[in-house]
Amino acid sequence: MQRPIVPFIKLPEGGGTPYLVGSRCKACGQVYVGTRRSCPRCYETGQMQEIRLSDRGELYLWTIVHQSAPGINVPYVAGIVDLPEGVSLRANVEGIEPKPENLRFGMPLELFFEVVRQDREGNEIVAYKFRPAAA
Amino acid sequence: MRDVYVVGVGMIKFGRYPEMDIGELGGQAVHLALKDAGLSIKDVQMVASGNLYQTNMSGQRVLKEIGMTGVPVYNVANACASGSTAFREAYFAVASGAYDIALAVGTEQMGKMGLLGAPRDPSTSPEGVLGTGLMPGVFGMAGMEHMRKYGTTIEQFAKVSVKNHKHAIYNPLSQYQVELSLEDVLNSRMVSYPNTLYMCCPTGDGAAAAIVVSPEKARQLAGGGTLIKVAASALTTDPFTPRDLALADVNTMTRNCARQAYEQAGLGPQDINSVELHDCFATAELLHYENLELCGEGEAGRLIDSGATALGGRVPVNTSGGLLSKGHPIGATGVANICEIVWQLRGQAGQRQVPNHKAGLAHTIGLGSACAIHILTK
Ligand SMILES: [Zn+2]
């Protein structure tokens, strides 16, 4: 069995391509990661529409994490990725050496999914990540 | 609402006290504050206690140590703003007229916790897989946003740590009293770009206390000495901003809080003689220069370069050594900031004294979110 590391990763039944789930507030247009009932921006409730988030984005900010909790491989690039819908995600940026000279604000990125570990029951845990977008 | 005055403050040297619990840590700070005020624990009518990690009955644990008087106790947890939120509760207890003498105490026993909020079991956590939510990374990226917008440099961020460590040399209550050069800071090991080890505040144990009273009590206790008034007390949380749910917005709530505090005090940033602000990471201090209106948008890098925020400058920031050097035992921090401003106002800050000190600002933020600002005047 595959399981998502966070609930907003959708793993379609029967093995289709995974995607990220978001919601759009029909009252104010704000997009959020994941599903939700109410809008913390305009305070409306019951106006949320589930959407599929884009698989391309831009690197808004990045850091290179050199020290983390035991069991987490360092160094790695952690970023904030802006999606065209106007919502942002925390993500690892892979496919490049974690060095400042390899990173650029606004660089185009593409989403991919990867099995990152197994849980105690033997399920494969699926995460989303970004890498520099193919030209 | 009536005016409220601070008549006693005290803190223990921040550091490592593995043999002491928060009752003992807090009890010592409260005794110092009571002695400073010329009061006894019997005089205290209400206690507000700030603590994050031992929060269960933290204030009562202090009273079990120094005096089980039976008064009401409020325990406050508001992340890194827990101590200042407790101070604000004590302030309201007196401002409302309900009590004449209230005690705010902040405590924390952190030991060597290492990275705050690090997952106990990384195998079930998205940390390190879906970016980072740990503080060094969050404040690293907050600094990167300033670099992106204004071209701020790592050297400018690192200068904050050099300055605050230098200030701490003159503060015997600081956890560290070590002068660091710019090279020392830049060459220390990278934690989360651009924050190196010496650009991150340490963990530690500590306690601080402050006693606030009504105008009548303040006049009785002062005996003609300096009266220190709480000219503003403001508390805010994050308003909705577009990226806040991905990367905590460390700016907007401080901007909102500063605006409210300046308005309450009837003062502007140009009237403030020293600032104790929340420099949990070197990157944070520069952001708060702008958030607290100490300079204009995008000018924080130039402000640290100019020396205006160092002792002897136009508006010294973190004369105590700040969180970066004095330490950051979470619940104690907000009350310790108040202590420093009170000592500055009274002219008791020794070699780190700012001359002609008439108004000071104390600021803390907790991510998640809470921002507290107090302005004290004489
Ligand atoms: Zn809405």
Short mmCIF file of C-alpha atoms and ligand atoms in Angstrom, two decimals:
data_model
loop_
_atom_site.label_atom_id
_atom_site.label_comp_id
_atom_site.label_asym_id
_atom_site.label_seq_id
_atom_site.Cartn_x
_atom_site.Cartn_y
_atom_site.Cartn_z
CA MET A 1 0.00 0.00 0.00
CA GLN A 2 1.09 3.58 -0.64
CA ARG A 3 0.12 6.31 1.78
CA PRO A 4 0.60 10.09 1.47
CA ILE A 5 2.89 11.81 4.00
CA VAL A 6 0.30 14.61 4.28
CA PRO A 7 -3.43 14.43 3.58
CA PHE A 8 -3.35 16.88 0.66
CA ILE A 9 -1.40 14.47 -1.55
CA LYS A 10 -4.00 12.59 -3.60
CA LEU A 11 -3.02 9.09 -4.67
CA PRO A 12 -5.69 8.07 -7.20
CA GLU A 13 -7.13 4.56 -6.82
CA GLY A 14 -5.67 2.14 -9.34
CA GLY A 15 -2.32 3.91 -9.65
CA GLY A 16 -3.03 7.14 -11.61
CA THR A 17 -0.64 10.10 -11.36
CA PRO A 18 -0.63 11.63 -7.87
CA TYR A 19 -1.49 15.32 -7.44
CA LEU A 20 -1.89 17.98 -4.77
CA VAL A 21 -5.33 18.94 -3.54
CA GLY A 22 -6.23 22.51 -2.79
CA SER A 23 -9.36 24.54 -2.21
CA ARG A 24 -10.57 27.82 -3.62
CA CYS A 25 -12.86 30.15 -1.72
CA LYS A 26 -15.78 30.97 -4.01
CA ALA A 27 -16.38 34.18 -2.04
CA CYS A 28 -12.94 35.82 -2.27
CA GLY A 29 -10.96 33.60 -4.67
CA GLN A 30 -8.17 32.75 -2.22
CA VAL A 31 -6.62 29.32 -2.76
CA TYR A 32 -5.42 27.10 0.09
CA VAL A 33 -3.41 23.92 0.30
CA GLY A 34 -5.62 20.97 1.28
CA THR A 35 -9.33 20.87 1.93
CA ARG A 36 -10.99 23.16 4.44
CA ARG A 37 -14.39 24.35 5.60
CA SER A 38 -13.91 28.06 6.14
CA CYS A 39 -11.88 30.94 4.76
CA PRO A 40 -9.52 32.67 7.20
CA ARG A 41 -9.10 35.50 4.70
CA CYS A 42 -12.71 36.59 4.14
CA TYR A 43 -14.32 34.60 7.01
CA GLU A 44 -16.92 32.91 4.78
CA THR A 45 -17.84 29.32 5.49
CA GLY A 46 -19.26 26.64 3.21
CA GLN A 47 -17.78 28.36 0.12
CA MET A 48 -14.80 26.09 -0.46
CA GLN A 49 -14.39 24.30 -3.74
CA GLU A 50 -11.86 21.47 -4.04
CA ILE A 51 -9.30 21.97 -6.83
CA ARG A 52 -6.24 20.25 -8.24
CA LEU A 53 -3.08 22.32 -7.69
CA SER A 54 -0.54 23.00 -10.45
CA ASP A 55 2.52 20.84 -10.88
CA ARG A 56 4.74 23.81 -11.71
CA GLY A 57 5.82 26.68 -9.53
CA GLU A 58 8.50 29.23 -8.71
CA LEU A 59 11.03 29.21 -5.92
CA TYR A 60 10.06 32.20 -3.79
CA LEU A 61 12.60 31.65 -0.98
CA TRP A 62 15.14 29.03 -0.05
CA THR A 63 17.47 28.06 2.76
CA ILE A 64 20.03 25.31 3.02
CA VAL A 65 19.44 23.33 6.20
CA HIS A 66 22.74 22.12 7.66
CA GLN A 67 21.51 21.12 11.10
CA SER A 68 18.27 19.29 11.81
CA ALA A 69 16.79 16.58 13.96
CA PRO A 70 18.61 13.23 14.17
CA GLY A 71 17.62 11.03 11.26
CA ILE A 72 17.17 13.88 8.77
CA ASN A 73 19.79 13.97 6.03
CA VAL A 74 21.61 17.30 5.76
CA PRO A 75 22.45 19.50 3.99
CA TYR A 76 19.31 19.92 1.93
CA VAL A 77 17.48 22.75 0.20
CA ALA A 78 14.20 23.76 1.84
CA GLY A 79 12.11 26.28 0.01
CA ILE A 80 8.84 28.12 -0.26
CA VAL A 81 7.33 27.45 -3.66
CA ASP A 82 4.68 29.75 -5.14
CA LEU A 83 2.12 28.04 -7.37
CA PRO A 84 0.33 29.98 -10.13
CA GLU A 85 -2.96 29.73 -8.20
CA GLY A 86 -1.57 32.16 -5.61
CA VAL A 87 -0.81 29.62 -2.92
CA SER A 88 2.57 28.63 -1.48
CA LEU A 89 4.03 25.34 -0.26
CA ARG A 90 6.90 24.28 1.93
CA ALA A 91 9.02 21.84 -0.01
CA ASN A 92 12.41 20.26 -0.52
CA VAL A 93 14.13 21.25 -3.73
CA GLU A 94 16.10 18.36 -5.17
CA GLY A 95 18.04 17.62 -8.33
CA ILE A 96 20.73 20.20 -7.55
CA GLU A 97 23.70 20.34 -5.19
CA PRO A 98 22.66 22.21 -2.03
CA LYS A 99 24.89 25.24 -2.60
CA PRO A 100 23.86 28.92 -2.67
CA GLU A 101 25.28 29.45 -6.16
CA ASN A 102 22.87 26.84 -7.56
CA LEU A 103 19.78 28.62 -6.27
CA ARG A 104 18.02 31.64 -7.62
CA PHE A 105 14.93 33.48 -6.41
CA GLY A 106 12.07 32.88 -8.83
CA MET A 107 13.63 29.86 -10.54
CA PRO A 108 11.01 27.67 -12.26
CA LEU A 109 10.37 24.33 -10.58
CA GLU A 110 8.40 21.22 -11.33
CA LEU A 111 6.60 18.93 -8.91
CA PHE A 112 7.36 15.25 -8.56
CA PHE A 113 6.37 12.49 -6.17
CA GLU A 114 8.62 9.99 -4.49
CA VAL A 115 8.45 7.17 -1.96
CA VAL A 116 10.50 8.50 0.94
CA ARG A 117 10.22 5.73 3.52
CA GLN A 118 8.22 2.79 4.78
CA ASP A 119 6.06 2.99 7.87
CA ARG A 120 5.92 0.29 10.59
CA GLU A 121 3.16 -1.59 8.76
CA GLY A 122 5.28 -1.72 5.59
CA ASN A 123 3.30 0.93 3.69
CA GLU A 124 5.25 3.09 1.26
CA ILE A 125 5.09 6.76 2.28
CA VAL A 126 4.76 9.13 -0.67
CA ALA A 127 5.94 12.75 -0.52
CA TYR A 128 5.96 15.60 -3.01
CA LYS A 129 9.16 17.42 -3.96
CA PHE A 130 10.29 19.99 -6.49
CA ARG A 131 13.22 20.07 -8.89
CA PRO A 132 14.40 22.63 -11.49
CA ALA A 133 11.88 22.59 -14.33
CA ALA A 134 12.94 21.03 -17.61
CA ALA A 135 13.24 23.77 -20.23
CA MET B 1 -8.60 51.83 32.81
CA ARG B 2 -6.07 53.45 35.11
CA ASP B 3 -2.33 53.95 34.74
CA VAL B 4 0.00 51.12 35.77
CA TYR B 5 3.55 51.44 37.09
CA VAL B 6 6.45 48.98 37.32
CA VAL B 7 7.95 49.15 40.82
CA GLY B 8 10.14 46.08 40.95
CA VAL B 9 12.05 43.88 38.53
CA GLY B 10 14.50 41.01 38.87
CA MET B 11 16.02 38.22 36.88
CA ILE B 12 18.57 35.51 37.47
CA LYS B 13 21.53 35.11 35.15
CA PHE B 14 20.34 33.01 32.23
CA GLY B 15 22.25 29.78 31.75
CA ARG B 16 22.12 26.10 32.63
CA TYR B 17 20.58 25.07 35.94
CA PRO B 18 19.82 21.37 35.49
CA GLU B 19 19.49 20.90 39.26
CA MET B 20 16.72 23.51 39.63
CA ASP B 21 13.07 23.29 38.63
CA ILE B 22 11.01 26.26 37.45
CA GLY B 23 9.69 26.84 40.98
CA GLU B 24 13.20 27.48 42.23
CA LEU B 25 14.23 29.48 39.17
CA GLY B 26 11.10 31.63 39.32
CA GLY B 27 11.21 31.97 43.10
CA GLN B 28 14.65 33.57 42.96
CA ALA B 29 13.58 36.07 40.30
CA VAL B 30 10.42 36.96 42.25
CA HIS B 31 12.46 37.53 45.43
CA LEU B 32 14.73 39.89 43.51
CA ALA B 33 11.75 41.81 42.12
CA LEU B 34 10.02 42.00 45.52
CA LYS B 35 13.19 43.27 47.17
CA ASP B 36 13.58 45.80 44.38
CA ALA B 37 10.02 47.02 45.01
CA GLY B 38 10.26 46.94 48.81
CA LEU B 39 7.39 44.47 48.98
CA SER B 40 6.77 40.96 50.32
CA ILE B 41 5.03 38.04 48.64
CA LYS B 42 2.20 38.71 51.14
CA ASP B 43 1.51 42.00 49.34
CA VAL B 44 1.03 40.36 45.91
CA GLN B 45 -2.67 40.07 45.04
CA MET B 46 -2.48 38.33 41.68
CA VAL B 47 0.13 36.34 39.72
CA ALA B 48 0.50 35.87 35.97
CA SER B 49 3.05 33.26 34.96
CA GLY B 50 4.59 32.81 31.51
CA ASN B 51 6.09 29.45 30.61
CA LEU B 52 5.99 27.22 27.53
CA TYR B 53 7.38 23.76 28.15
CA GLN B 54 6.49 23.12 31.82
CA THR B 55 3.30 25.05 31.57
CA ASN B 56 1.20 22.95 33.90
CA MET B 57 0.69 25.19 36.96
CA SER B 58 3.97 27.04 36.44
CA GLY B 59 2.91 30.02 38.59
CA GLN B 60 1.67 27.82 41.41
CA ARG B 61 5.02 26.00 41.38
CA VAL B 62 6.73 29.34 42.05
CA LEU B 63 4.33 30.08 44.92
CA LYS B 64 4.91 26.61 46.41
CA GLU B 65 8.56 27.62 46.58
CA ILE B 66 8.27 31.09 48.09
CA GLY B 67 4.81 31.65 49.56
CA MET B 68 1.49 29.81 49.30
CA THR B 69 -0.66 32.89 49.73
CA GLY B 70 -3.79 31.57 48.02
CA VAL B 71 -4.04 34.41 45.48
CA PRO B 72 -5.33 33.86 41.93
CA VAL B 73 -2.74 32.61 39.43
CA TYR B 74 -3.01 32.73 35.63
CA ASN B 75 -0.68 30.50 33.61
CA VAL B 76 0.04 31.75 30.13
CA ALA B 77 1.57 29.88 27.19
CA ASN B 78 1.98 31.97 24.03
CA ALA B 79 5.14 30.50 22.47
CA CYS B 80 8.11 32.90 22.76
CA ALA B 81 5.75 35.72 23.77
CA SER B 82 4.59 33.82 26.90
CA GLY B 83 6.46 36.08 29.34
CA SER B 84 5.27 39.32 27.77
CA THR B 85 1.73 37.99 27.59
CA ALA B 86 1.94 37.25 31.33
CA PHE B 87 3.23 40.78 31.94
CA ARG B 88 0.24 42.10 29.99
CA GLU B 89 -2.16 40.02 32.11
CA ALA B 90 -0.64 41.50 35.28
CA TYR B 91 -0.90 44.95 33.69
CA PHE B 92 -4.62 44.45 32.95
CA ALA B 93 -5.25 43.08 36.45
CA VAL B 94 -4.10 46.44 37.84
CA ALA B 95 -5.32 48.71 35.01
CA SER B 96 -8.84 47.33 35.43
CA GLY B 97 -8.88 48.34 39.09
CA ALA B 98 -9.38 44.75 40.25
CA TYR B 99 -5.98 44.58 42.00
CA ASP B 100 -3.44 47.11 43.25
CA ILE B 101 -0.34 44.87 43.19
CA ALA B 102 0.25 42.16 40.59
CA LEU B 103 3.25 39.98 39.80
CA ALA B 104 4.38 38.77 36.38
CA VAL B 105 6.87 35.93 36.41
CA GLY B 106 8.41 34.17 33.43
CA THR B 107 10.30 30.87 33.69
CA GLU B 108 11.74 28.17 31.49
CA GLN B 109 13.80 25.07 32.05
CA MET B 110 15.06 24.09 28.60
CA GLY B 111 18.17 22.10 29.35
CA LYS B 112 19.96 21.25 26.14
CA MET B 113 16.85 20.99 24.03
CA GLY B 114 18.67 21.69 20.81
CA LEU B 115 16.48 22.66 17.91
CA LEU B 116 13.11 23.86 19.07
CA GLY B 117 10.19 21.90 17.73
CA ALA B 118 12.37 19.16 16.24
CA PRO B 119 10.26 16.04 15.76
CA ARG B 120 10.79 13.31 18.38
CA ASP B 121 10.36 10.70 15.68
CA PRO B 122 11.51 12.01 12.26
CA SER B 123 10.24 8.80 10.62
CA THR B 124 6.63 10.00 11.04
CA SER B 125 7.22 13.70 10.43
CA PRO B 126 7.27 15.72 7.20
CA GLU B 127 10.22 17.75 8.59
CA GLY B 128 13.17 17.40 6.25
CA VAL B 129 10.97 15.86 3.54
CA LEU B 130 8.56 18.74 2.89
CA GLY B 131 10.99 21.59 3.45
CA THR B 132 11.41 22.84 7.00
CA GLY B 133 9.25 24.30 9.72
CA LEU B 134 12.02 24.48 12.31
CA MET B 135 12.96 27.92 13.58
CA PRO B 136 16.46 28.25 12.05
CA GLY B 137 15.03 27.55 8.60
CA VAL B 138 11.97 29.74 9.05
CA PHE B 139 14.06 32.71 10.21
CA GLY B 140 16.69 31.89 7.61
CA MET B 141 14.07 32.25 4.90
CA ALA B 142 12.63 35.37 6.54
CA GLY B 143 16.11 36.86 6.15
CA MET B 144 16.31 35.59 2.56
CA GLU B 145 13.10 37.48 1.81
CA HIS B 146 14.84 40.68 2.93
CA MET B 147 17.85 39.79 0.76
CA ARG B 148 15.54 39.15 -2.18
CA LYS B 149 13.69 42.45 -1.78
CA TYR B 150 16.51 44.78 -0.76
CA GLY B 151 19.84 43.10 -1.42
CA THR B 152 20.69 42.80 2.26
CA THR B 153 23.93 40.86 2.79
CA ILE B 154 24.97 38.02 5.09
CA GLU B 155 27.56 40.39 6.58
CA GLN B 156 24.83 42.83 7.56
CA PHE B 157 22.90 40.08 9.32
CA ALA B 158 26.07 38.83 10.99
CA LYS B 159 26.81 42.31 12.35
CA VAL B 160 23.71 41.96 14.55
CA SER B 161 25.33 39.07 16.37
CA VAL B 162 28.62 40.95 16.74
CA LYS B 163 26.79 43.95 18.21
CA ASN B 164 24.59 42.02 20.63
CA HIS B 165 27.48 39.89 21.90
CA LYS B 166 29.43 43.09 22.47
CA HIS B 167 26.58 44.60 24.47
CA ALA B 168 26.39 41.44 26.59
CA ILE B 169 29.96 41.94 27.80
CA TYR B 170 28.50 44.67 30.03
CA ASN B 171 25.59 42.56 31.29
CA PRO B 172 26.53 40.22 34.13
CA LEU B 173 23.15 38.44 33.80
CA SER B 174 23.79 37.42 30.20
CA GLN B 175 24.20 33.69 29.47
CA TYR B 176 27.26 34.47 27.32
CA GLN B 177 29.75 37.30 27.79
CA VAL B 178 32.04 36.66 24.85
CA GLU B 179 33.07 39.22 22.29
CA LEU B 180 32.85 37.89 18.72
CA SER B 181 34.36 39.34 15.55
CA LEU B 182 32.50 39.45 12.24
CA GLU B 183 34.81 36.64 11.06
CA ASP B 184 33.97 34.55 14.13
CA VAL B 185 30.27 34.88 13.34
CA LEU B 186 30.58 34.27 9.60
CA ASN B 187 32.99 31.34 10.03
CA SER B 188 30.98 29.52 12.69
CA ARG B 189 29.18 26.48 11.37
CA MET B 190 26.18 27.03 9.13
CA VAL B 191 22.87 26.04 10.77
CA SER B 192 20.35 27.18 8.19
CA TYR B 193 21.49 29.58 5.48
CA PRO B 194 22.18 32.45 6.07
CA ASN B 195 22.13 31.94 9.87
CA THR B 196 25.36 30.48 11.27
CA LEU B 197 25.61 29.05 14.78
CA TYR B 198 26.44 32.44 16.35
CA MET B 199 23.48 33.98 14.54
CA CYS B 200 21.10 31.64 16.42
CA CYS B 201 20.08 32.23 20.05
CA PRO B 202 21.11 29.54 22.53
CA THR B 203 18.77 27.41 24.61
CA GLY B 204 18.98 27.84 28.36
CA ASP B 205 17.22 28.07 31.70
CA GLY B 206 16.13 31.21 33.44
CA ALA B 207 13.53 33.32 35.17
CA ALA B 208 12.53 36.97 35.40
CA ALA B 209 9.87 38.83 37.38
CA ALA B 210 8.20 42.23 37.42
CA ILE B 211 5.78 43.84 39.85
CA VAL B 212 3.15 46.25 38.59
CA VAL B 213 1.01 48.48 40.80
CA SER B 214 -1.64 51.19 40.85
CA PRO B 215 -0.67 54.90 40.72
CA GLU B 216 -1.32 55.32 44.45
CA LYS B 217 0.87 52.32 45.42
CA ALA B 218 3.56 53.47 43.00
CA ARG B 219 3.79 56.89 44.66
CA GLN B 220 3.94 55.28 48.13
CA LEU B 221 6.67 52.85 47.11
CA ALA B 222 8.75 55.27 45.04
CA GLY B 223 9.27 57.68 47.95
CA GLY B 224 10.13 60.47 45.51
CA GLY B 225 12.20 58.18 43.24
CA THR B 226 11.68 57.51 39.53
CA LEU B 227 8.16 56.40 38.58
CA ILE B 228 8.08 54.03 35.61
CA LYS B 229 4.82 53.85 33.72
CA VAL B 230 3.55 51.22 31.33
CA ALA B 231 2.73 53.68 28.56
CA ALA B 232 1.56 50.99 26.12
CA SER B 233 0.69 47.32 26.11
CA ALA B 234 -0.24 45.75 22.78
CA LEU B 235 -0.73 42.16 21.66
CA THR B 236 -1.44 40.97 18.13
CA THR B 237 -1.64 37.75 16.10
CA ASP B 238 -1.15 37.14 12.39
CA PRO B 239 -3.73 38.70 10.12
CA PHE B 240 -4.23 36.75 6.89
CA THR B 241 -1.27 37.24 4.54
CA PRO B 242 -0.84 35.10 1.41
CA ARG B 243 2.17 32.96 2.34
CA ASP B 244 1.69 32.84 6.11
CA LEU B 245 0.37 29.26 6.12
CA ALA B 246 3.53 28.04 4.34
CA LEU B 247 6.13 30.32 5.94
CA ALA B 248 5.22 32.07 9.18
CA ASP B 249 4.95 35.80 8.51
CA VAL B 250 7.29 37.24 11.13
CA ASN B 251 6.64 40.85 10.07
CA THR B 252 3.01 41.87 9.79
CA MET B 253 1.91 41.22 13.37
CA THR B 254 4.89 43.23 14.65
CA ARG B 255 4.01 46.12 12.35
CA ASN B 256 0.41 46.08 13.55
CA CYS B 257 1.48 45.76 17.17
CA ALA B 258 4.00 48.63 16.91
CA ARG B 259 1.41 50.93 15.39
CA GLN B 260 -0.99 50.20 18.26
CA ALA B 261 1.70 50.62 20.90
CA TYR B 262 3.00 53.95 19.56
CA GLU B 263 -0.55 55.25 19.39
CA GLN B 264 -1.35 54.19 22.96
CA ALA B 265 1.84 55.76 24.28
CA GLY B 266 1.38 58.92 22.24
CA LEU B 267 4.97 58.46 21.10
CA GLY B 268 6.72 57.71 17.84
CA PRO B 269 9.79 55.63 17.09
CA GLN B 270 11.91 58.82 17.24
CA ASP B 271 11.00 59.14 20.95
CA ILE B 272 12.34 55.69 21.91
CA ASN B 273 15.77 55.72 23.59
CA SER B 274 16.39 51.96 23.54
CA VAL B 275 14.71 48.83 22.24
CA GLU B 276 14.76 45.23 23.43
CA LEU B 277 13.52 43.29 20.41
CA HIS B 278 13.12 39.62 19.57
CA ASP B 279 16.48 38.70 18.01
CA CYS B 280 15.97 34.93 18.18
CA PHE B 281 18.10 34.87 15.01
CA ALA B 282 20.33 37.59 13.61
CA THR B 283 18.09 37.82 10.54
CA ALA B 284 15.09 38.67 12.75
CA GLU B 285 16.67 41.79 14.25
CA LEU B 286 17.08 43.54 10.91
CA LEU B 287 13.48 42.77 9.91
CA HIS B 288 12.21 44.24 13.17
CA TYR B 289 14.12 47.51 12.64
CA GLU B 290 11.68 48.16 9.84
CA ASN B 291 8.70 46.51 11.55
CA LEU B 292 9.19 48.77 14.58
CA GLU B 293 9.73 51.78 12.29
CA LEU B 294 13.26 52.43 13.55
CA CYS B 295 14.11 53.01 9.87
CA GLY B 296 12.30 53.06 6.54
CA GLU B 297 11.48 50.11 4.26
CA GLY B 298 14.57 48.33 3.04
CA GLU B 299 16.94 50.45 5.17
CA ALA B 300 17.68 47.93 7.94
CA GLY B 301 20.98 46.83 6.43
CA ARG B 302 22.17 50.41 6.26
CA LEU B 303 20.94 51.04 9.82
CA ILE B 304 23.13 48.27 11.29
CA ASP B 305 26.05 49.45 9.11
CA SER B 306 25.68 52.99 10.47
CA GLY B 307 26.08 51.88 14.10
CA ALA B 308 22.82 53.62 15.07
CA THR B 309 21.57 50.53 16.91
CA ALA B 310 24.79 49.90 18.88
CA LEU B 311 25.47 51.38 22.31
CA GLY B 312 26.36 55.02 21.71
CA GLY B 313 24.16 55.15 18.59
CA ARG B 314 20.86 56.93 17.97
CA VAL B 315 18.63 54.07 19.17
CA PRO B 316 20.57 51.24 20.81
CA VAL B 317 18.91 47.87 20.26
CA ASN B 318 19.28 44.95 22.66
CA THR B 319 21.55 46.65 25.17
CA SER B 320 21.12 43.54 27.36
CA GLY B 321 22.82 41.36 24.74
CA GLY B 322 19.51 40.27 23.30
CA LEU B 323 18.33 36.72 22.88
CA LEU B 324 21.47 36.00 20.84
CA SER B 325 23.79 36.44 23.82
CA LYS B 326 21.74 37.05 26.99
CA GLY B 327 19.84 33.87 26.14
CA HIS B 328 16.26 32.88 25.47
CA PRO B 329 14.68 30.72 28.18
CA ILE B 330 11.37 31.07 26.40
CA GLY B 331 8.88 31.98 29.14
CA ALA B 332 11.39 34.28 30.87
CA THR B 333 12.34 36.31 27.81
CA GLY B 334 9.42 38.74 27.68
CA VAL B 335 9.76 39.64 31.35
CA ALA B 336 13.55 39.94 31.10
CA ASN B 337 13.07 42.50 28.30
CA ILE B 338 10.95 44.55 30.69
CA CYS B 339 13.71 44.31 33.33
CA GLU B 340 16.28 45.76 30.92
CA ILE B 341 14.08 48.69 29.92
CA VAL B 342 13.35 49.44 33.60
CA TRP B 343 17.07 49.42 34.46
CA GLN B 344 17.76 51.73 31.52
CA LEU B 345 15.00 54.13 32.59
CA ARG B 346 16.29 54.20 36.16
CA GLY B 347 19.91 54.71 35.08
CA GLN B 348 20.90 51.36 36.63
CA ALA B 349 22.29 49.69 33.51
CA GLY B 350 25.95 50.17 34.43
CA GLN B 351 28.38 50.26 31.53
CA ARG B 352 25.60 49.65 29.03
CA GLN B 353 23.56 52.64 30.22
CA VAL B 354 21.96 54.76 27.50
CA PRO B 355 22.19 58.44 28.56
CA ASN B 356 19.03 60.53 29.13
CA HIS B 357 16.80 57.47 28.83
CA LYS B 358 13.14 58.49 28.93
CA ALA B 359 11.28 55.83 26.92
CA GLY B 360 12.03 52.22 26.00
CA LEU B 361 10.29 49.55 23.95
CA ALA B 362 10.18 45.80 24.68
CA HIS B 363 9.11 43.43 21.88
CA THR B 364 8.66 39.67 21.64
CA ILE B 365 7.12 37.41 19.04
CA GLY B 366 6.01 33.82 19.16
CA LEU B 367 5.43 32.06 15.86
CA GLY B 368 2.05 30.62 15.37
CA SER B 369 1.43 33.52 16.34
CA ALA B 370 1.70 36.23 19.00
CA CYS B 371 3.46 39.59 19.16
CA ALA B 372 3.65 41.68 22.33
CA ILE B 373 5.01 45.20 22.65
CA HIS B 374 5.30 47.26 25.82
CA ILE B 375 6.50 50.84 25.97
CA LEU B 376 7.74 52.05 29.34
CA THR B 377 8.35 55.70 30.17
CA LYS B 378 9.39 57.82 33.12
ZN ZN C 1 -12.57 33.74 1.19
#
